CSV table of C-alpha atoms in Angstrom, one decimal:
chain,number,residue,atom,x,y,z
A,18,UNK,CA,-8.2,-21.7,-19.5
A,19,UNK,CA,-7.5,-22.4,-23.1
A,20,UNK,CA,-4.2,-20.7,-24.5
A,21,UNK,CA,-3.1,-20.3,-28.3
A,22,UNK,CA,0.0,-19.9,-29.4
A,23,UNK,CA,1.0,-17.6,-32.3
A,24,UNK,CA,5.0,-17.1,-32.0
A,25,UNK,CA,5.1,-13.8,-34.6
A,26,UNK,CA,2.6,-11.6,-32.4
A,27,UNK,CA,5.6,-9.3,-31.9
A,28,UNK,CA,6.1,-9.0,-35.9
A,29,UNK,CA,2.5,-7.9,-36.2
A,30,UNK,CA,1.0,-11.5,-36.8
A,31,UNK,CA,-2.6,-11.5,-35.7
A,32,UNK,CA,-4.4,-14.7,-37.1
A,33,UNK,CA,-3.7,-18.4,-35.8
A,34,UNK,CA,-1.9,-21.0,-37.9
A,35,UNK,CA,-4.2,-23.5,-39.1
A,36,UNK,CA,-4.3,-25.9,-36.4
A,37,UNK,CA,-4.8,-23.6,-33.6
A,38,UNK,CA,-7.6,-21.8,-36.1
A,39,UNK,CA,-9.2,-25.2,-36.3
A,40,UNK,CA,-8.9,-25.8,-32.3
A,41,UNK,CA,-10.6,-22.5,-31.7
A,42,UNK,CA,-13.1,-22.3,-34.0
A,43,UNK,CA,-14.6,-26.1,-35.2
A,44,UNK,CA,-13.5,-27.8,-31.4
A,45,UNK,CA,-14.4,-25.1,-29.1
A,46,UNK,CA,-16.9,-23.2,-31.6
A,47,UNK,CA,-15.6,-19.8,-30.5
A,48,UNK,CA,-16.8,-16.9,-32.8
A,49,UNK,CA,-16.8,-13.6,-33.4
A,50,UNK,CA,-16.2,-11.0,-30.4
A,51,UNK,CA,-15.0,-14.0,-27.7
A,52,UNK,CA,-12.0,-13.4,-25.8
A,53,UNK,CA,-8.7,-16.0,-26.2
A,54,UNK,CA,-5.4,-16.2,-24.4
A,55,UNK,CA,-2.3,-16.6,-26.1
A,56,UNK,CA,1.5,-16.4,-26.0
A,57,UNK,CA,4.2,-15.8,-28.5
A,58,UNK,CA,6.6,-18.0,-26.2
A,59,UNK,CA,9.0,-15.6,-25.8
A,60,UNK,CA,7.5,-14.2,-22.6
A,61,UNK,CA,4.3,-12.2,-23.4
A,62,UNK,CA,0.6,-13.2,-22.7
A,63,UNK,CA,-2.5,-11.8,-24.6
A,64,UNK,CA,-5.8,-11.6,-24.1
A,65,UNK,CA,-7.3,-11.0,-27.6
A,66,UNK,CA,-11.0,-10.5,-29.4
A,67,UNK,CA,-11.7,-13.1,-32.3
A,68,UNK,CA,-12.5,-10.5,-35.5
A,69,UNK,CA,-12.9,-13.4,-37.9
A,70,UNK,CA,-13.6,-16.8,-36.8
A,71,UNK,CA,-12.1,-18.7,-40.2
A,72,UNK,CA,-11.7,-22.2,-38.7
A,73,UNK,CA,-8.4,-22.3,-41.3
A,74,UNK,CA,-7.2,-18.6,-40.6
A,75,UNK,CA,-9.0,-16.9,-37.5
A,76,UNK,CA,-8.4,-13.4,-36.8
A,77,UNK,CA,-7.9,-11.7,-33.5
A,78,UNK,CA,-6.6,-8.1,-32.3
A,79,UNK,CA,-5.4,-7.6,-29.0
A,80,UNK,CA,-6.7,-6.1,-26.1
A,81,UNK,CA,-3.9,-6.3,-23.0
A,82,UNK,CA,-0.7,-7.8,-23.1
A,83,UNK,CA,1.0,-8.9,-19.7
A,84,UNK,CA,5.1,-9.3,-19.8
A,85,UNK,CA,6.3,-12.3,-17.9
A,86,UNK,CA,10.0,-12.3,-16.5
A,87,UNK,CA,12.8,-14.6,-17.6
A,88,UNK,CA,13.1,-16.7,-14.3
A,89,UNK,CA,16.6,-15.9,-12.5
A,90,UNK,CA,18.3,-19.1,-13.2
A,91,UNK,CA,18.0,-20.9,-16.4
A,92,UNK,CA,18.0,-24.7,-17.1
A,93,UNK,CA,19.4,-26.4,-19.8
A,94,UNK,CA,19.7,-30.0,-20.2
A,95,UNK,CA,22.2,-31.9,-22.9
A,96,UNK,CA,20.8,-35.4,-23.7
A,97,UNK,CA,21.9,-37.9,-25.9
A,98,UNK,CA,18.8,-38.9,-27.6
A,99,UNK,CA,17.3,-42.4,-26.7
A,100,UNK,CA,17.4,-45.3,-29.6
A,101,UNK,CA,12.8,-44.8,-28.8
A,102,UNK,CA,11.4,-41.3,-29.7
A,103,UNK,CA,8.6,-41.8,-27.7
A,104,UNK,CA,10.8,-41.5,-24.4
A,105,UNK,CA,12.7,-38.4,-26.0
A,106,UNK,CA,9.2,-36.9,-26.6
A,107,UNK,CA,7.8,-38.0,-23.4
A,108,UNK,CA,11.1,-36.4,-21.6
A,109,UNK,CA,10.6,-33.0,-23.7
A,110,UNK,CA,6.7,-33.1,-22.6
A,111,UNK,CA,7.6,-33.3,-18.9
A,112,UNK,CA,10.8,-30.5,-18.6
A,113,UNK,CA,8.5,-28.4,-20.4
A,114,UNK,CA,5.8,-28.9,-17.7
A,115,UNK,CA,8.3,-29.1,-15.0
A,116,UNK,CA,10.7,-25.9,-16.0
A,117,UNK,CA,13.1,-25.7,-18.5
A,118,UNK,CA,15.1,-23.2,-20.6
A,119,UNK,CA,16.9,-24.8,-23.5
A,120,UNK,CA,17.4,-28.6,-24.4
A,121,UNK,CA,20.1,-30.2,-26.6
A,122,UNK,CA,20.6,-33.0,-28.1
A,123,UNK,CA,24.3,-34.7,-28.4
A,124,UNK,CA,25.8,-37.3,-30.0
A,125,UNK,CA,27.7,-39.5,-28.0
A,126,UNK,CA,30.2,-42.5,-28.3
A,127,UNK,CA,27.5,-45.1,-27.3
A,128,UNK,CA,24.7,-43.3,-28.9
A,129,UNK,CA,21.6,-45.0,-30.4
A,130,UNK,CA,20.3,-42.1,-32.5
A,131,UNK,CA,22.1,-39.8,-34.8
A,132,UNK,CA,19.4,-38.3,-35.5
A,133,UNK,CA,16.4,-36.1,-34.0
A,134,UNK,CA,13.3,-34.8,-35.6
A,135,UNK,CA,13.4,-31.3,-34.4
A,136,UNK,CA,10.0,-30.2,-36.1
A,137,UNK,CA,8.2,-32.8,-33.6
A,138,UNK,CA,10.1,-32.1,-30.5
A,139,UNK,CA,9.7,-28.2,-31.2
A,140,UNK,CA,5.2,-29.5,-31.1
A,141,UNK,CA,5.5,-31.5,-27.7
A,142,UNK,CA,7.0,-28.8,-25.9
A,143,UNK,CA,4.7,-25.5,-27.7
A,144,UNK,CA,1.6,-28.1,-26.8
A,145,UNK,CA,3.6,-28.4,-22.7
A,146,UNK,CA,4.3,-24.9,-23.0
A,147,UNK,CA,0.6,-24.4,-23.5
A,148,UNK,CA,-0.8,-27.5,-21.4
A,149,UNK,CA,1.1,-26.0,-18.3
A,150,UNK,CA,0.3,-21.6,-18.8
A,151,UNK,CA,3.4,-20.6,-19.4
A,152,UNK,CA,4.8,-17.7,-21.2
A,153,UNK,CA,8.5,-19.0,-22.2
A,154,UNK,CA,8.9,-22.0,-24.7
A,155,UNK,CA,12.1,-23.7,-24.7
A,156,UNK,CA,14.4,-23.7,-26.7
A,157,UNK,CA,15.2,-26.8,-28.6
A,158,UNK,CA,18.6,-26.8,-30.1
A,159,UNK,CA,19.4,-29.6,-33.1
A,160,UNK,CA,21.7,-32.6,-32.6
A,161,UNK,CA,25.5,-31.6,-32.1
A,162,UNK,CA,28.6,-33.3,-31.5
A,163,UNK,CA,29.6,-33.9,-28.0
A,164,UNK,CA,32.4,-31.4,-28.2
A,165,UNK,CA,30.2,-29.0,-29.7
A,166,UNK,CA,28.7,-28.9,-26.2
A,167,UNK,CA,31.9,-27.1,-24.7
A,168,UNK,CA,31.4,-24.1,-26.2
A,169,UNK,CA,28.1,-23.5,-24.8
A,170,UNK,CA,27.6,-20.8,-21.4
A,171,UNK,CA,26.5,-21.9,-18.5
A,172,UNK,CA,27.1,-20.6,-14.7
A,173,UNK,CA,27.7,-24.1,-13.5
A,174,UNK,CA,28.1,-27.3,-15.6
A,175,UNK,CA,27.4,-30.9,-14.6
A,176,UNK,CA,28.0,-34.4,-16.0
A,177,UNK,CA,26.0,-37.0,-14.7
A,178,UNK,CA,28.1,-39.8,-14.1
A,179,UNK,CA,28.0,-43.0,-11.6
A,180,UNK,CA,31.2,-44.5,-10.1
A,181,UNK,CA,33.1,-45.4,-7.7
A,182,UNK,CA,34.7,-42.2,-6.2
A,183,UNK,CA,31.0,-41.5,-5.7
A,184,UNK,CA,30.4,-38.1,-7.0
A,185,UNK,CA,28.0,-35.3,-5.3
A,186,UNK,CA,24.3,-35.3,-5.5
A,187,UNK,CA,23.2,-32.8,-7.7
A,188,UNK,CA,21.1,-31.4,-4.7
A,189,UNK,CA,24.4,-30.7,-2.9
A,190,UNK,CA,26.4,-29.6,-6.0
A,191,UNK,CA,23.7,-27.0,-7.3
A,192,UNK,CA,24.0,-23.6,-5.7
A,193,UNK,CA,20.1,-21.1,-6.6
A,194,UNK,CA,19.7,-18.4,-8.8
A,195,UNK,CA,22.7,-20.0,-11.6
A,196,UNK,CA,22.7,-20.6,-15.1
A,197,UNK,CA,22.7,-24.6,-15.3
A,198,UNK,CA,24.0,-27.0,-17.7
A,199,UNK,CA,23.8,-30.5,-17.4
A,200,UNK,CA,24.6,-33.4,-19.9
A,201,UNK,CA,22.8,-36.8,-19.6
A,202,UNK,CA,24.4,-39.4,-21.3
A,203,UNK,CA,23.3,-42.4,-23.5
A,204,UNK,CA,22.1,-45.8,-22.6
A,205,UNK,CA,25.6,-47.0,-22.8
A,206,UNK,CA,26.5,-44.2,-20.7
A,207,UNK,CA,29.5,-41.8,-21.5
A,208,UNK,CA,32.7,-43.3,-22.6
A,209,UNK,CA,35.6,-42.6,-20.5
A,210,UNK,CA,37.6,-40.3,-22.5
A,211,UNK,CA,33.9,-38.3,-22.7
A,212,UNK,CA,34.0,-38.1,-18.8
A,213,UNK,CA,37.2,-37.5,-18.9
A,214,UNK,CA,37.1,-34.8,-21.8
A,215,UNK,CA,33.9,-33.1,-19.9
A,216,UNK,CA,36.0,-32.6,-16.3
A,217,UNK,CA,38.7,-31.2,-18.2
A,218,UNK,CA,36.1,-28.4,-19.5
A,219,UNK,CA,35.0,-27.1,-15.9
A,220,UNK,CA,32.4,-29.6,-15.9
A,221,UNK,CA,31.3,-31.2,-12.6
A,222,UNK,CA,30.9,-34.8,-12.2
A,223,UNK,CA,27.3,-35.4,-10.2
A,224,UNK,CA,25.3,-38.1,-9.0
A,225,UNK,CA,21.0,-38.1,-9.4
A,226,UNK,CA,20.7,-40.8,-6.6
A,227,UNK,CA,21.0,-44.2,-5.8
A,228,UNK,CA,18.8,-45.8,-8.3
A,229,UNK,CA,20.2,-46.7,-11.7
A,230,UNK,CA,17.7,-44.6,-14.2
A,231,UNK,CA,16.8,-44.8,-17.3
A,232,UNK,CA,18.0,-41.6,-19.9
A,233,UNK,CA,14.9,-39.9,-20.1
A,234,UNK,CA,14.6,-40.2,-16.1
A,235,UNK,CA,17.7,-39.0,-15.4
A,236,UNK,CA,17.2,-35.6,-17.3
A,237,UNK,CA,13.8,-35.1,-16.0
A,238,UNK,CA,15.0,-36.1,-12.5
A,239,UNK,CA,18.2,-33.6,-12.8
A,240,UNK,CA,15.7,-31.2,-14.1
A,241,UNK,CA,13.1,-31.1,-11.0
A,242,UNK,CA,16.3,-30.9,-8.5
A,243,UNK,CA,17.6,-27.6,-10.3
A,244,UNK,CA,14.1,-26.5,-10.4
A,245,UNK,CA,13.4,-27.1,-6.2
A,246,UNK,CA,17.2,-25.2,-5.9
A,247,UNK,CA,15.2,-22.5,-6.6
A,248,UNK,CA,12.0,-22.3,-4.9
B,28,UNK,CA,23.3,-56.2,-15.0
B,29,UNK,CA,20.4,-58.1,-15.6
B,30,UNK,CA,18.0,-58.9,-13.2
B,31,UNK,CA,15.6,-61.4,-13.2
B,32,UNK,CA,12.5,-61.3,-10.5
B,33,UNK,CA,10.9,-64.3,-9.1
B,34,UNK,CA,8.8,-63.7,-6.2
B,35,UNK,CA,8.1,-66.7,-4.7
B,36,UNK,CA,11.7,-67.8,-4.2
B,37,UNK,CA,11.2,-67.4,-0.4
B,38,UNK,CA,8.4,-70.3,-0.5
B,39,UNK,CA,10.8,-72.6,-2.6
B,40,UNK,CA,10.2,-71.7,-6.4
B,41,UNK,CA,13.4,-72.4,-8.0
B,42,UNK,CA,12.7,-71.6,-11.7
B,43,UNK,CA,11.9,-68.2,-13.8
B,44,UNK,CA,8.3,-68.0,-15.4
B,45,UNK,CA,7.4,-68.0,-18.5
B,46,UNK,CA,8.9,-64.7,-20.2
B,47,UNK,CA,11.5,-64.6,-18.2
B,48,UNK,CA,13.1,-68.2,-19.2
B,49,UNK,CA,12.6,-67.3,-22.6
B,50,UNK,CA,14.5,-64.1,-22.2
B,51,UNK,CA,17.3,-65.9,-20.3
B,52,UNK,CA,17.5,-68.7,-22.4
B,53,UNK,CA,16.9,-67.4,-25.9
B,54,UNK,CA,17.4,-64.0,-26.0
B,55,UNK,CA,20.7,-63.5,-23.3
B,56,UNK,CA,21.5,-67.4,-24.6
B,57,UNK,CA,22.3,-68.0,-20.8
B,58,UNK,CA,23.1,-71.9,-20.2
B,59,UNK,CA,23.3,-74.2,-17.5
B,60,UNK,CA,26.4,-73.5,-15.2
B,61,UNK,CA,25.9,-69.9,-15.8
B,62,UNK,CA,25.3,-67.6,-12.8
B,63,UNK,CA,22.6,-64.8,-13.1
B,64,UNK,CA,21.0,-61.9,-10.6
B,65,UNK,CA,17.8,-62.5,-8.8
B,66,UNK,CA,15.2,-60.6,-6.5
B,67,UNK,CA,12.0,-61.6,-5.0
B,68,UNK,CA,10.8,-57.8,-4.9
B,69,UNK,CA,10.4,-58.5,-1.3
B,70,UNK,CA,13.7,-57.0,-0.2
B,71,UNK,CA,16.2,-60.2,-1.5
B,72,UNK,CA,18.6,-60.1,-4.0
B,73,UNK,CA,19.8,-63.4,-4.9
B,74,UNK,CA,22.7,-65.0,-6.9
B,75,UNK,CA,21.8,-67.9,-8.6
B,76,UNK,CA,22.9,-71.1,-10.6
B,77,UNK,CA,21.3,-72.0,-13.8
B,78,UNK,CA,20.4,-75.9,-13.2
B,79,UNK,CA,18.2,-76.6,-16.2
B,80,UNK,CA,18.5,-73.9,-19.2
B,81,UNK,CA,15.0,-74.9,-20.5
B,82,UNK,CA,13.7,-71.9,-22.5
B,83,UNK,CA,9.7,-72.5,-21.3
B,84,UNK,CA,10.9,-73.3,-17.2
B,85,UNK,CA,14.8,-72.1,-16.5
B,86,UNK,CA,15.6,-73.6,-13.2
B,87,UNK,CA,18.8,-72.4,-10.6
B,88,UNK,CA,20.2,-73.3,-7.9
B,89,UNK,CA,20.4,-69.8,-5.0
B,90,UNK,CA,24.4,-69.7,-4.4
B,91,UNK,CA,23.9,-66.1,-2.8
B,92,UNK,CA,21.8,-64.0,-0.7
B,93,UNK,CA,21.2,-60.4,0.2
B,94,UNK,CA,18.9,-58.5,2.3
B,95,UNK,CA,18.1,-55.2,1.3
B,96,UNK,CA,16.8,-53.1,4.2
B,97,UNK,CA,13.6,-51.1,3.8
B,98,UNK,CA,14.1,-47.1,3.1
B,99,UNK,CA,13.8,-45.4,6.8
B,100,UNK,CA,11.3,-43.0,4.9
B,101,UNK,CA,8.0,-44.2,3.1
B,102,UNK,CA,6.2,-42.7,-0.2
B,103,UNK,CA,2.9,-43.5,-0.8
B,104,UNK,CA,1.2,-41.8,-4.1
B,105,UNK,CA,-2.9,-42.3,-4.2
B,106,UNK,CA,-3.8,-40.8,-7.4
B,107,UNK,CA,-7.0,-40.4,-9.8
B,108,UNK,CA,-6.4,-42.2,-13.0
B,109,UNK,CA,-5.8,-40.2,-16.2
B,110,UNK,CA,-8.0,-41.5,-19.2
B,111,UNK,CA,-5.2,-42.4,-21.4
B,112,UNK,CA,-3.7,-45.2,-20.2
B,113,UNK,CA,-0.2,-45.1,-21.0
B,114,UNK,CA,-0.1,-41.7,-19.0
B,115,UNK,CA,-0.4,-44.1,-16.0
B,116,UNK,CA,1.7,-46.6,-17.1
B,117,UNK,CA,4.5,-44.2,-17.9
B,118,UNK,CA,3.6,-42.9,-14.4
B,119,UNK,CA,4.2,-46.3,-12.7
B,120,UNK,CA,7.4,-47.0,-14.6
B,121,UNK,CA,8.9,-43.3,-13.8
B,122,UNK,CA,7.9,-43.3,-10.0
B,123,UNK,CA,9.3,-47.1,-10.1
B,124,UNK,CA,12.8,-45.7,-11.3
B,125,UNK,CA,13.0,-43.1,-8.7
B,126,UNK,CA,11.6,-44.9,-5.8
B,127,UNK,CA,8.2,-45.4,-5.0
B,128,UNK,CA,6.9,-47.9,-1.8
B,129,UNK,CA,2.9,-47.8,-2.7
B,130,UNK,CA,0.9,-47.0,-5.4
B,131,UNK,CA,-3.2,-46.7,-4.8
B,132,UNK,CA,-5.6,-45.9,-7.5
B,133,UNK,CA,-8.5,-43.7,-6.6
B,134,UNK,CA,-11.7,-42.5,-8.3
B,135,UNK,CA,-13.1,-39.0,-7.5
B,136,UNK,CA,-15.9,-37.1,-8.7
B,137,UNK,CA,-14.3,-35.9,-11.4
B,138,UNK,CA,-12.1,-38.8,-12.8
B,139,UNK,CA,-12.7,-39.8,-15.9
B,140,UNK,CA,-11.6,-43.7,-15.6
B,141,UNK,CA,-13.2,-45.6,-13.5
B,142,UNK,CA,-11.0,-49.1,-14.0
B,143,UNK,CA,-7.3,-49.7,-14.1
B,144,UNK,CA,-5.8,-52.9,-15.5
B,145,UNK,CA,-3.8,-54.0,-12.1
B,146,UNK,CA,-2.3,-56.5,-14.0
B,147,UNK,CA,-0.8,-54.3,-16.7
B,148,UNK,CA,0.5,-51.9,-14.6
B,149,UNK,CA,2.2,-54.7,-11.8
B,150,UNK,CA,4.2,-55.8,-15.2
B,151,UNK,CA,5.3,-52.3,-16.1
B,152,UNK,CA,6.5,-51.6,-12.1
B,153,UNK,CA,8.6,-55.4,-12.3
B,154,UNK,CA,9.9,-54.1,-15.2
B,155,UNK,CA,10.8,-50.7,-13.9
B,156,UNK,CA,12.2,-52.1,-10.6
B,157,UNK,CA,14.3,-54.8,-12.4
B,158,UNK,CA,15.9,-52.4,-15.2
B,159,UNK,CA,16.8,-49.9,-12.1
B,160,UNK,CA,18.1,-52.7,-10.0
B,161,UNK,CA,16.1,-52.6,-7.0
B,162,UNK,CA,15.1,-55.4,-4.7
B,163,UNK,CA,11.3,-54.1,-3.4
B,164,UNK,CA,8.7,-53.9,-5.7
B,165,UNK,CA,5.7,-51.1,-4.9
B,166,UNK,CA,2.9,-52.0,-3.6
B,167,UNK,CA,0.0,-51.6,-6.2
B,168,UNK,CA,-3.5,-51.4,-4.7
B,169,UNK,CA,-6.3,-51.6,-7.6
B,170,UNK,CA,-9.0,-49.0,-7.3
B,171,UNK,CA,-10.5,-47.1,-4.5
B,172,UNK,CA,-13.3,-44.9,-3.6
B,173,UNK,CA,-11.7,-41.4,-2.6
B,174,UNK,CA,-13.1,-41.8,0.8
B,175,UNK,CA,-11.6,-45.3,1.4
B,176,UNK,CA,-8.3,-43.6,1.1
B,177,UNK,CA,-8.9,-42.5,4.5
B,178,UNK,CA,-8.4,-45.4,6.3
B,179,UNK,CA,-5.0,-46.0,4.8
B,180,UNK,CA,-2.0,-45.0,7.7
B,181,UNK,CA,0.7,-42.4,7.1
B,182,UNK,CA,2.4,-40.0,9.2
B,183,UNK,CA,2.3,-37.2,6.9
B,184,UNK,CA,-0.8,-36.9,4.6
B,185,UNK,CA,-0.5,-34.4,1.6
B,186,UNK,CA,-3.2,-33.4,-0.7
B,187,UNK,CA,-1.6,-31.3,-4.1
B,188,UNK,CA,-4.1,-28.8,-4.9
B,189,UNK,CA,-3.7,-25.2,-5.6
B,190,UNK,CA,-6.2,-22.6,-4.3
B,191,UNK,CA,-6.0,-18.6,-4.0
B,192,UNK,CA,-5.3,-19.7,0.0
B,193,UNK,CA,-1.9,-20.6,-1.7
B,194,UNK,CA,-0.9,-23.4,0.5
B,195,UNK,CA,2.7,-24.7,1.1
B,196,UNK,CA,5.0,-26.0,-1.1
B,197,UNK,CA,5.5,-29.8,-0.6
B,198,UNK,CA,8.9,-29.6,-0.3
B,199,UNK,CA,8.5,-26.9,2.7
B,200,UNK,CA,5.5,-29.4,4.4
B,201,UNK,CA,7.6,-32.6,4.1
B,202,UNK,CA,9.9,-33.8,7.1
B,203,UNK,CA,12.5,-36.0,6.5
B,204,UNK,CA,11.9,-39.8,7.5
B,205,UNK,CA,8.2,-40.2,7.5
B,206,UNK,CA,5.8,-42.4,5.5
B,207,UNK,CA,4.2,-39.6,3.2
B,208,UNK,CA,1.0,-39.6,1.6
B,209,UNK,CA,-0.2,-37.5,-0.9
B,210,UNK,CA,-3.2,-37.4,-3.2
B,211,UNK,CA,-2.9,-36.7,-6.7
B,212,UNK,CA,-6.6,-35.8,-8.4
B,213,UNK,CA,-8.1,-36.1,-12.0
B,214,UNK,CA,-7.7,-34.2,-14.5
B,215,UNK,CA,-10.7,-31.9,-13.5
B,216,UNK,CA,-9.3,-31.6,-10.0
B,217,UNK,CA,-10.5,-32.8,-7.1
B,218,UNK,CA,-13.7,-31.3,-6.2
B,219,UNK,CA,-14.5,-28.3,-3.4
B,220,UNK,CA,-16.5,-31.1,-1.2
B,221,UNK,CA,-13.4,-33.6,-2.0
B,222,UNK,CA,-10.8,-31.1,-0.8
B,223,UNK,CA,-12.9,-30.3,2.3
B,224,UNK,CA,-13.1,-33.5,3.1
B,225,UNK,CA,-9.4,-34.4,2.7
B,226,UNK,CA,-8.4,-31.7,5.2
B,227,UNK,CA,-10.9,-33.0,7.6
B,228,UNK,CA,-9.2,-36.0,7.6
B,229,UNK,CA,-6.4,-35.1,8.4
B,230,UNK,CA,-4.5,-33.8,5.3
B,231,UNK,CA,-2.4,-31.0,4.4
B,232,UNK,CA,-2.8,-28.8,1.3
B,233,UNK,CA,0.7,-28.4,-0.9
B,234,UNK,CA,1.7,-27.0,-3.9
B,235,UNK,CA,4.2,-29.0,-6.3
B,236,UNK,CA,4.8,-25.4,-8.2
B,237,UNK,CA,4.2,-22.4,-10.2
B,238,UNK,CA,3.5,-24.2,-13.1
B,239,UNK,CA,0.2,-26.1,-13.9
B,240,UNK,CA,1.1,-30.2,-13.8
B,241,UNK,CA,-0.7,-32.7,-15.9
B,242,UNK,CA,-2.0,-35.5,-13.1
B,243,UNK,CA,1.0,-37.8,-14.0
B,244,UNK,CA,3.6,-35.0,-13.7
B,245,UNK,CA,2.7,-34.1,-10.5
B,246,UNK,CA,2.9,-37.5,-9.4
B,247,UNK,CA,5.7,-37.7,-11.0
B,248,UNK,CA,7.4,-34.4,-9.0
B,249,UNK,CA,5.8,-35.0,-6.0
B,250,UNK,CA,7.5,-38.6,-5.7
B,251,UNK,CA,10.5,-36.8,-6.1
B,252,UNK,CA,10.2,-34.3,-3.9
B,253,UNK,CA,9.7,-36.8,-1.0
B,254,UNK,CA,12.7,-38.8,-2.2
B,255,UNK,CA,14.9,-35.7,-2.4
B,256,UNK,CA,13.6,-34.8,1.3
B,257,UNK,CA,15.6,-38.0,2.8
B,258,UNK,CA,19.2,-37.6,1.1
């Protein structure tokens, strides 16, 4: 199964954007009177009839819409963006796949990259969203401070951090059915008064196992362990 | 850290290769007299003496030792090459970082790669297993029939596929300290006559999910669902 995006159904949009007009029509020749699946990504599935096959502007109306439920615990991961884009791409690709609610990116003491191309982060994770059938696209928050990232909500918050008074797995330290935030740090790791600065904000200090891993690993890693908390 | 892998230090090689000597020597401007980290991906760490700080052949002296015992639990991951290459490349380098003791490439009747470059993807698991400090390097097998897969040993034998018989979730299937092996098809699935096959021989059906997993992902999760199984 195909599926189409079109975020704007809700506001009464019923056409494709120009690259998903193109997909449909000129790669998988649909025409006139075939059936498509789509999302808006904010939790609704359509079936719909192609009215107009326009390879730059094709036209649909629906037939049968089907709600999907916000899952009852919510991921959100904090990551200080890798110095290579690729890897933050590849990390947003696999979450997406994988689970995951909402993504940030911080900027952090040892930080590589100041800055994040939003516009082609927000594309990996509509094309995961749509690679994988699902219903929900993430949301993908710009770069922000790492102080910024107190004032967000979460049910339980978690720093992942290495040393020697050898903190809890994350396995251990999640409890199901929360509202998770967890920070992944840079290559350099947090700095100390970061650490220091995220305990003193109710956040818990946790361990993703014994293998030193990469950035990108680690949030996909911590990702897949809040996910299984909850099968 | 930074570790440097020589595996024939067992039979009496006492000198980096190639790349490696020029990244000690040129690039970390390590000279003689300086001490560095070592393993043999065979289980050794090793400390060592730089003798002879020759960018082209960097020799040492071993002044340290350390035996790193095998994992009492085994993960073995047979999977159906993706076409794009770095898909399986990133695969290796992910499943490397989280701990992974055998790789096998297979082709099935729906794979659409028929050749992997062993080579290639040997480099990208020293270089996983070096930057996350591990002493065994995974066993990489180069390509197999999906029969031959078969005759390989395991005490738990996992095949991911999804089916309206809605089989059991890996993590539910898995017992803790066993040497795991699961089959991870193409991108078109394994085949009916594939499946049947598989659970002839012995292997159980498990889902990774809800969600629909490229092939690399769900390599990717279901290494880390065995790992998570034995902490």
């Amino acid at each position: 199964m195909n599926l189409f995006y079109q975020p704007n159904i809700p506001e009464g949009i019923h056409y494709l954007d120009r690259d998903e007009s193109h997909h449909a029509v000129r790669v998988m020749r649909l025409g006139e009177k075939q059936t498509i699946d789509l999302t808006d990504g904010r939790g609704l599935f359509y079936v719909a009839k192609i009215t107009r096959a326009d390879p730059k502007k094709c036209e649909f109306e629906i037939i049968e819409k089907k709600q999907i439920a916000r899952r009852d615990f919510q991921v959100h991961i904090a990551i200080a963006p890798t110095k290579n884009a690729d890897r933050m791409e590849w990390f947003v690709e696999k979450v997406t796949e994988i689970g995951v609610d909402q993504i940030s990116f911080m900027f952090c003491k040892n930080s590589e990259r100041k800055v994040i191309n939003c516009e082609r982060i927000e594309k990996v994770a509509v094309s995961a969203m749509k690679q994988s059938q699902q219903a929900w696209l993430p949301k993908i928050n710009d770069m922000v401070s790492f102080k910024e990232i107190f004032s967000m909500n979460a049910d339980q918050k978690f720093i992942a951090y290495v040393d020697a008074s050898n903190p809890r797995h994350l396995q251990s330290a999640a409890k199901p059915e929360k509202n998770y935030l967890i920070l992944v740090g840079p290559e350099g790791d947090f700095s100390k008064d970061e650490l220091e600065l995220a305990l003193q904000n109710g956040f818990e200090k946790v361990s993703l196992g014994a293998n030193r891993l990469r950035t990108e690993t680690a949030a996909l890693v911590s990702c897949q362990i809040l996910n299984l908390k909850n099968i």
